[in-house]
mmCIF file of C-alpha atoms in Angstrom:
data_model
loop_
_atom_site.group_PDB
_atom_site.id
_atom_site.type_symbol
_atom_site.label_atom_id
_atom_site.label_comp_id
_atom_site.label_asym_id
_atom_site.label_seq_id
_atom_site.Cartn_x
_atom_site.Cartn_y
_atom_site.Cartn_z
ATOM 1 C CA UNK A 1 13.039 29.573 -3.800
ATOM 2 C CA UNK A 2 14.634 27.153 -1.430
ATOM 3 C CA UNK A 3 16.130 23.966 -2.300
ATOM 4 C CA UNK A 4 13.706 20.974 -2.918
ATOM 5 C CA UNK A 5 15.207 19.254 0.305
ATOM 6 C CA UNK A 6 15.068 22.442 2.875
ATOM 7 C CA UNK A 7 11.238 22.791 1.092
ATOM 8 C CA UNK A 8 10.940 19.257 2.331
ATOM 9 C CA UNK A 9 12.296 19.287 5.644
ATOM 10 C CA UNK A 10 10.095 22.159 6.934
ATOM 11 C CA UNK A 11 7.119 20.557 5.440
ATOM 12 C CA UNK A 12 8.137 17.509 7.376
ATOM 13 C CA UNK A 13 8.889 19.357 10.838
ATOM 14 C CA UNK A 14 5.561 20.898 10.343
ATOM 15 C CA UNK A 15 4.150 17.915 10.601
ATOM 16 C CA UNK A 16 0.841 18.490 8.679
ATOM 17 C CA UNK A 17 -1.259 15.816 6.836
ATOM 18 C CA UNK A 18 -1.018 16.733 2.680
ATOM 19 C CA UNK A 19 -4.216 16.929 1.824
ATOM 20 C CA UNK A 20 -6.186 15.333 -1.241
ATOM 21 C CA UNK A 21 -6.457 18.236 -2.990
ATOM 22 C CA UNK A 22 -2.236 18.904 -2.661
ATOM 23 C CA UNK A 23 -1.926 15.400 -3.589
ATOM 24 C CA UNK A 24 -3.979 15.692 -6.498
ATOM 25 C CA UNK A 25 -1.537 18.592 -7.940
ATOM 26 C CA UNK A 26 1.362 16.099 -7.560
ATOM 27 C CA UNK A 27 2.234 14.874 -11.368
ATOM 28 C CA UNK A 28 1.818 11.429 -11.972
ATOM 29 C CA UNK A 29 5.890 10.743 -13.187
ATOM 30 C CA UNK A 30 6.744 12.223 -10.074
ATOM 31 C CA UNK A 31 4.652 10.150 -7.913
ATOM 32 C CA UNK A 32 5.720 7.206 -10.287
ATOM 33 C CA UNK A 33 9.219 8.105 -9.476
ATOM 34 C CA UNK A 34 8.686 7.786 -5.552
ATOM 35 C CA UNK A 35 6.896 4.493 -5.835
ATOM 36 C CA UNK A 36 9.434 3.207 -7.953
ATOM 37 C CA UNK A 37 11.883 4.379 -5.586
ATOM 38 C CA UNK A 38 10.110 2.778 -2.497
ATOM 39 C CA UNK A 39 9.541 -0.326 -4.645
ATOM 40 C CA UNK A 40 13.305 -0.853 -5.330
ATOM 41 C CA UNK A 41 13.907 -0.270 -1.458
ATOM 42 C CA UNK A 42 11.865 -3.418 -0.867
ATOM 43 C CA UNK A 43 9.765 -1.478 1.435
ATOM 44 C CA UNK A 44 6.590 -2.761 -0.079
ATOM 45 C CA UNK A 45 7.187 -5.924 0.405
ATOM 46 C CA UNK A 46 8.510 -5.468 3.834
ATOM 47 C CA UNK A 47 5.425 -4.231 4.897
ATOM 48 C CA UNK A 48 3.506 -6.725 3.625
ATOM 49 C CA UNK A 49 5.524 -9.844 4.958
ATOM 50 C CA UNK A 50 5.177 -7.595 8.503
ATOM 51 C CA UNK A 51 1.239 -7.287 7.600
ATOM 52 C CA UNK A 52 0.985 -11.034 6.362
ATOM 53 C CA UNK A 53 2.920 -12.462 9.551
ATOM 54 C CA UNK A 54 0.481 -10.929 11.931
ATOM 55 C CA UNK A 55 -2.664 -11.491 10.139
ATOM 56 C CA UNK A 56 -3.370 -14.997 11.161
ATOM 57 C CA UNK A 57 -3.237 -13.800 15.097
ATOM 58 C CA UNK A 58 -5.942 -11.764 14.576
ATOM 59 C CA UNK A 59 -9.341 -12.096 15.995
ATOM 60 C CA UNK A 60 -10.971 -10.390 12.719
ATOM 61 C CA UNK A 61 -9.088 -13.572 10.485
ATOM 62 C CA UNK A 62 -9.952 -16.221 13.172
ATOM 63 C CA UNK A 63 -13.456 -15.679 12.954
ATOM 64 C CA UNK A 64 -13.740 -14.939 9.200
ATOM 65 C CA UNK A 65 -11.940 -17.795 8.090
ATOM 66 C CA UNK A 66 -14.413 -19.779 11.143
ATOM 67 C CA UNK A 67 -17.694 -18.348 9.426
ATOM 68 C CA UNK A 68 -16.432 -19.099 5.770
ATOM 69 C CA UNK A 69 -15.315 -22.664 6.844
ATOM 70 C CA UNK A 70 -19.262 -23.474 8.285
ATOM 71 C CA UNK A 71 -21.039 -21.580 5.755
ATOM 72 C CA UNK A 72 -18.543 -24.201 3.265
ATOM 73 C CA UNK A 73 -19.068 -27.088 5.492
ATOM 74 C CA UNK A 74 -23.254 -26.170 5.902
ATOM 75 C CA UNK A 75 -22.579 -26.248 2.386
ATOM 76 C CA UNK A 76 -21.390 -29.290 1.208
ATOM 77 C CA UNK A 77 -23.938 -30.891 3.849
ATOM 78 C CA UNK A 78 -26.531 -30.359 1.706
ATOM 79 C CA UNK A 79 -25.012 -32.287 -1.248
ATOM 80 C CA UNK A 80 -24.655 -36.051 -1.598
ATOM 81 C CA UNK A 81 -21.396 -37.374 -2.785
ATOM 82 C CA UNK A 82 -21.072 -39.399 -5.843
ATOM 83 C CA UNK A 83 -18.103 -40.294 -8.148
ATOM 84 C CA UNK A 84 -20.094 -38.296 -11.014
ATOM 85 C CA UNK A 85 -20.193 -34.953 -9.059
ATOM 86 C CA UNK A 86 -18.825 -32.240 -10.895
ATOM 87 C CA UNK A 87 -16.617 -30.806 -8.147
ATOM 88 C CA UNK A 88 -14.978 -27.645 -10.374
ATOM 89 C CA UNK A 89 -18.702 -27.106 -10.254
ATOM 90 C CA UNK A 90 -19.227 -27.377 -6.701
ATOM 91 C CA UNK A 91 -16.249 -25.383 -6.080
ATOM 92 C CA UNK A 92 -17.209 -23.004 -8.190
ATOM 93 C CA UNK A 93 -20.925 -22.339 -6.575
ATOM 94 C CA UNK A 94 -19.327 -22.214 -3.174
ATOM 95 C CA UNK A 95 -17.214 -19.479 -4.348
ATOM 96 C CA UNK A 96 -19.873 -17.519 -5.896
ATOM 97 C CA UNK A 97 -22.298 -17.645 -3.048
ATOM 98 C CA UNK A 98 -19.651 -16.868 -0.744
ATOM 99 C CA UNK A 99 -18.704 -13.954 -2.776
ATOM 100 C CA UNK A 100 -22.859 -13.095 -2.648
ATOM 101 C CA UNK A 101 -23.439 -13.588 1.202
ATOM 102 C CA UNK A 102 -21.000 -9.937 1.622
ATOM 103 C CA UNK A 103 -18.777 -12.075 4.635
ATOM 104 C CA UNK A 104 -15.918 -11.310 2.697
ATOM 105 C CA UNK A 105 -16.109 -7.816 2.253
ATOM 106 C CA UNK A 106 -16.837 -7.027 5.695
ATOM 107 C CA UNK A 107 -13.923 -9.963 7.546
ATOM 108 C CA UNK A 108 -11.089 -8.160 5.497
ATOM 109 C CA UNK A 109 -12.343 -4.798 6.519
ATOM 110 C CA UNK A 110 -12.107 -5.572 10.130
ATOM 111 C CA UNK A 111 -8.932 -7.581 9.439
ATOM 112 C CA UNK A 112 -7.410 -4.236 7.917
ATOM 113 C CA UNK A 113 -8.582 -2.251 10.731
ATOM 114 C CA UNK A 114 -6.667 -4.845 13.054
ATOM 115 C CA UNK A 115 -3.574 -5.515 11.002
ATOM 116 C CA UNK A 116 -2.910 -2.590 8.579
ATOM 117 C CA UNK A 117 -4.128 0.514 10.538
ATOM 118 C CA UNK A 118 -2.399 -0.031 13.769
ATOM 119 C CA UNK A 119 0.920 0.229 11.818
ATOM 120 C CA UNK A 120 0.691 2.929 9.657
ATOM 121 C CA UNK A 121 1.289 6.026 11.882
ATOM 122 C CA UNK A 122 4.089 3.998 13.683
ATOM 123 C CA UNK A 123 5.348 2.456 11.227
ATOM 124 C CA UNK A 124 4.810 2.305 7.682
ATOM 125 C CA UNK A 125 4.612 6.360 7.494
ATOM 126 C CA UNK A 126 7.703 6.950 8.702
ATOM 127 C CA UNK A 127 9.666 4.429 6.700
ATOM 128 C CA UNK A 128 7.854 5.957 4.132
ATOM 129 C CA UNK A 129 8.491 9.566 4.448
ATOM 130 C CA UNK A 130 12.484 8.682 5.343
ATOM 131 C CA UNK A 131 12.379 7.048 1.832
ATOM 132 C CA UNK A 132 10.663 10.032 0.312
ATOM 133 C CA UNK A 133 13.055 12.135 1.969
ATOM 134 C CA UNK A 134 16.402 10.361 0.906
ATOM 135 C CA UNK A 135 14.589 10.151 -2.817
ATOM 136 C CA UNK A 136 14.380 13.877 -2.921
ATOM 137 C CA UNK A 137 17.858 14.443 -1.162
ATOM 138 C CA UNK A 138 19.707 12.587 -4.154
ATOM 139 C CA UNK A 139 17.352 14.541 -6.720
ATOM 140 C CA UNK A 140 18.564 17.609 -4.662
ATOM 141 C CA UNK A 141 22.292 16.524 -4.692
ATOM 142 C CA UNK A 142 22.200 15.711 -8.558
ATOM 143 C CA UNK A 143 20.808 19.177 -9.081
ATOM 144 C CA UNK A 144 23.505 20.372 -7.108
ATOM 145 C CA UNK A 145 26.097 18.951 -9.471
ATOM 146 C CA UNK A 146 24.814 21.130 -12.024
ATOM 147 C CA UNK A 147 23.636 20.143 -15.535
ATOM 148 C CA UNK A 148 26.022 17.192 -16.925
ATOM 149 C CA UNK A 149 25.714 15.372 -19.740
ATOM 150 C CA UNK A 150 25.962 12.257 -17.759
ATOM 151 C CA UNK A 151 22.017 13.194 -16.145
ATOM 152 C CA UNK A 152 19.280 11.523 -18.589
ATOM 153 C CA UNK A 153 16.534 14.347 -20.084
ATOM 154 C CA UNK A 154 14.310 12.244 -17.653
ATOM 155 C CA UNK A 155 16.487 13.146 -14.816
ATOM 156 C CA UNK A 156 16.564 16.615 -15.478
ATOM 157 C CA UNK A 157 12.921 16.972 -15.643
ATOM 158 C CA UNK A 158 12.008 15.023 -12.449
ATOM 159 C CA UNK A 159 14.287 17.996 -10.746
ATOM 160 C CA UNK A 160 12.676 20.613 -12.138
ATOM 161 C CA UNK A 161 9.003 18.642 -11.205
ATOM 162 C CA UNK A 162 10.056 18.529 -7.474
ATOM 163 C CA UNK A 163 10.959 21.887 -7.275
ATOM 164 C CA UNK A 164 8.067 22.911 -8.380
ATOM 165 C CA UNK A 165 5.843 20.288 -6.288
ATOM 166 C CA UNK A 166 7.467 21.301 -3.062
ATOM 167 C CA UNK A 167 5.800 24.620 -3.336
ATOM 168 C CA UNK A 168 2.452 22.738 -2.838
ATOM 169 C CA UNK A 169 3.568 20.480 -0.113
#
């Protein structure tokens, strides 16, 4: 059996998508152990300050937050103000029949199909799969090194799990 890395670079150079049903056979620690990994990497977060920084650009967030700001103001137009109104539960019903009227669901659909989609081919996957890659190349080296004391039980049995996942990548 080859080495969890050389498994992984010829699944990489072949280029093919891993389908659901591979993913499903992945085991949840190691999956838990790659997000971890990309979570300490800060990559998360980098791609949502990138996704968050070009949201408000968008013609999908300029006219959602346009529709929800009229259907608020048409709104409030059809309330008088007093000092007695109960504005938590104003606030409230606005929220709740915005919530009903379905604008939301379909705005941040159209604003992920303008902001998130575009970038995750070109960019997020491959940050992503470098990640993945330099995760399982220090699994690989450690494995190298031969059983020490020094490795945590954990350790040992996330090397043994990716050796035995690569076969179904």
């Amino acid at each position: 059996r080859p080495p969890p890395v050389l498994a992984w670079r010829r699944w990489r150079r072949s280029r093919r998508p891993c389908s659901p049903s591979r993913r499903a056979l992945l085991p949840p620690s190691l999956v838990s152990m790659i997000v971890n990994h990309l979570k300490s990497q800060g990559l998360f977060d980098q791609f949502r300050r990138d996704c968050l920084a070009d949201v408000d650009t968008k013609p999908a967030y300029q006219n959602l937050r346009q529709r929800v700001d009229n259907f608020v103001s048409n709104h409030l137009a059809t309330h008088t103000w007093s000092p007695h109104l109960n504005k938590n539960q104003l606030r409230n019903s606005i929220r709740q029949q915005v919530l009903k009227s379905g604008m939301l669901e379909s705005g941040i659909d159209r604003i992920i199909s303008q902001v998130v989609d575009p970038k995750i081919n070109h960019t997020f996957r491959p940050q992503v799969e470098k990640a993945v890659h330099e995760f399982l190349a220090t699994l690989n080296h450690k494995e190298e090194a031969g059983p020490s004391t020094a490795l945590s039980e954990e350790k040992t049995d996330a090397s043994i799990t990716v050796q035995g996942i690569l076969r179904f990548l």
